[in-house]
Amino acid sequence: MCGIVGYIGKREAYPILIKGLQRLEYRGYDSAGVALIDKKNSNINSYKIAGKVNDLSEFLLDKNTGGHIGMGHTRWATHGEPNNRNAHPHLSEHGDLAIIHNGIIENHYVLRQELIKRGYHFNSDTDTEVLVHLIDDIQNKLEISLEEAVRLALHEVIGAYAIVILSKKEPNVIIAARKGSPLVIGLGEDEYFLASDATPIVEYTRNVVYLRDNELAVVKQNSLVLKTIENEIQVPYIQELEFNLEALEKGGYEHFMLKEIFEQPDSINDCLRGRIRVMEGEVQLGGLTRFEGQFDAMKRIIIVACGTSWHAGLVAEYIIEDLARIPVEVEYASEFRYRNPVIFPDDLVIAISQSGETADTLAALTLAKEKGATIFGVCNVVGASIPRMTDGGIYTHAGPEIGVASTKAFTAQVTALVMMALKIASKKGTLPEYRVREILDELVNIPDKIKKVLEKNEAIKHIAEIYKDATNCLYLGRGVQFPVALEGALKLKEISYIHAEGYPAAEMKHGPIALIDEFMPVFVIATNKSNYEKVVSNIQEVKARKGKIIAIVTEGDTAILHLADHIIEIPETEEVLAPLLSVIPLQLLAYHIAVMRGCNVDQPRNLAKSVTVE
């Protein structure tokens, strides 16, 4: 949520900043701005505007954007509405300092009142402006360096932040710091790049340092110094980025979302690569190896996640309980820490997050860790906060996901969790070896079966054309397909702004059936072998009330063919793997409906890709 990019070095900063902000547009934002140190007089030239990065770029056509040091920001509004004065950067009282900030300063009101008493004036409604005035006040009062003033100021703030600061008085340095909001520094030759994630950096360098909580960076053209806000020098841990620049381009697709839907055969293959040996019936997960001895004693698994990752966790609940016979609870991370949950030392807590920076999920993990539980992560971004915090886990290796509405991340998460379930089941002996081999053999075939579903794109587009003007939709599934119904409804809501709800099919009679009439599209996932007859009965109940049925069925199905208004066939597979196939048509339906409604598919309104504030 929000985007940061910064540069210090020998190149002109502005082109790097504006391109970096364009790379970060997927995160969701409502305004944008840049600040640059003028190389002639060391003044700070700051420009900002409500709207898109392209609006900012046009606004700056006749402005002074020269300089080798600068920073840029895309803002997702929290404190104060989206407008020019609330956009970042924010300046100190006399324009000596400029700051950009991701996160929330929770005690901003108290600090604001104190600063007003000291004579400071505020030009925005933001919590961020409080921080730049606080740093300015400390620096002027104590007559200390910018680095020291930032360090002392951060002791007085409560909340989350990733900040980058420029100073007119110290024009050859960038100060950056983080707590609870991601910040990465790219290492070049006599130059450094800063960003809220690696997408703006990969074009220039593969070597990066991820700041840890309570770390502060002093960045000059030819040096990088890391220290804690307690003033303890830290040794930078340099990592190599795994993805290429091509992964950040649309590759001929109209939208990133469509590209990422069609990338799922490859992303699942990448998740599986090197981890399964079908003939031996083995799953090799390096992030779990040292914990295998604990599987027998494990009494409960708690999964914490948000949004689409929560739906992946629900799928995992069915699969883990079925295969490994361990009770699983799936919790909204945003509620978990606030309800005084019961956590035992022999619990395994699994956090699922595409970005690895989801604030609510990190907070839930912190609580679980304090209670002594073993904590695992399922994450896509190498080096993110959740992988660094957890005891073990799995990277999904799905590659960068730019579309705000998650698609390939969901199927990669489910794939990773299937492998985890099989690993635990194998170690506990709850699944015969031949069944492990059968499921692994089918898992290897899933990417090719997804390709077959993707071949139905045009037929799915035709169905989307029929229902693009619907105002409400219902999604039904049973068993392991119920979470897929939730995910299908979420996708439609997120990008087309049509109200949609997912329900267990049997629960339809307990309320939602009142909504069904001849104008209500009902999407039914009817592939479950164990619940098939029950789902057919639910379809008949909808038809009796003139609802429109769009059914996802297994190839060769004949019973539903005569009941549904439209059917979408998917290949037959193991029931525990069926969500990996059934979700694909729902993703495509949501995508095409959104496009036909003229919606911004990759950047839906009010949403952000990485939610780094609570």
mmCIF file of N, CA and C in Angstrom, residues 268-277 282-286 419:
data_model
loop_
_atom_site.group_PDB
_atom_site.id
_atom_site.type_symbol
_atom_site.label_atom_id
_atom_site.label_comp_id
_atom_site.label_asym_id
_atom_site.label_seq_id
_atom_site.Cartn_x
_atom_site.Cartn_y
_atom_site.Cartn_z
ATOM 1 N N ILE A 268 2.672 -22.685 -11.403
ATOM 2 C CA ILE A 268 2.526 -23.916 -10.618
ATOM 3 C C ILE A 268 3.713 -24.843 -10.861
ATOM 4 N N ASN A 269 4.154 -24.932 -12.099
ATOM 5 C CA ASN A 269 5.372 -25.715 -12.375
ATOM 6 C C ASN A 269 6.564 -25.189 -11.588
ATOM 7 N N ASP A 270 6.686 -23.863 -11.519
ATOM 8 C CA ASP A 270 7.797 -23.269 -10.778
ATOM 9 C C ASP A 270 7.687 -23.562 -9.282
ATOM 10 N N CYS A 271 6.470 -23.604 -8.788
ATOM 11 C CA CYS A 271 6.261 -23.935 -7.377
ATOM 12 C C CYS A 271 6.625 -25.389 -7.082
ATOM 13 N N LEU A 272 6.370 -26.258 -8.045
ATOM 14 C CA LEU A 272 6.635 -27.694 -7.856
ATOM 15 C C LEU A 272 8.097 -28.058 -8.099
ATOM 16 N N ARG A 273 8.796 -27.272 -8.903
ATOM 17 C CA ARG A 273 10.117 -27.658 -9.405
ATOM 18 C C ARG A 273 11.084 -28.002 -8.272
ATOM 19 N N GLY A 274 11.659 -29.198 -8.388
ATOM 20 C CA GLY A 274 12.666 -29.642 -7.437
ATOM 21 C C GLY A 274 12.134 -30.087 -6.091
ATOM 22 N N ARG A 275 10.815 -30.145 -5.955
ATOM 23 C CA ARG A 275 10.239 -30.413 -4.637
ATOM 24 C C ARG A 275 9.524 -31.749 -4.537
ATOM 25 N N ILE A 276 9.214 -32.380 -5.662
ATOM 26 C CA ILE A 276 8.489 -33.645 -5.576
ATOM 27 C C ILE A 276 9.194 -34.714 -6.401
ATOM 28 N N ARG A 277 9.144 -35.924 -5.880
ATOM 29 C CA ARG A 277 9.673 -37.101 -6.573
ATOM 30 C C ARG A 277 8.536 -38.113 -6.616
ATOM 31 N N GLU A 282 7.739 -38.853 -2.670
ATOM 32 C CA GLU A 282 8.373 -37.960 -1.706
ATOM 33 C C GLU A 282 8.131 -36.495 -2.046
ATOM 34 N N VAL A 283 7.970 -35.714 -1.008
ATOM 35 C CA VAL A 283 7.908 -34.255 -1.119
ATOM 36 C C VAL A 283 9.093 -33.702 -0.350
ATOM 37 N N GLN A 284 9.892 -32.881 -1.000
ATOM 38 C CA GLN A 284 11.078 -32.303 -0.380
ATOM 39 C C GLN A 284 10.887 -30.801 -0.231
ATOM 40 N N LEU A 285 10.674 -30.367 0.990
ATOM 41 C CA LEU A 285 10.470 -28.955 1.300
ATOM 42 C C LEU A 285 11.545 -28.533 2.292
ATOM 43 N N GLY A 286 12.566 -27.857 1.774
ATOM 44 C CA GLY A 286 13.714 -27.510 2.613
ATOM 45 C C GLY A 286 13.345 -26.666 3.806
ATOM 46 N N MET A 419 1.393 -29.627 -1.104
ATOM 47 C CA MET A 419 2.666 -30.298 -0.841
ATOM 48 C C MET A 419 2.935 -30.411 0.651
#
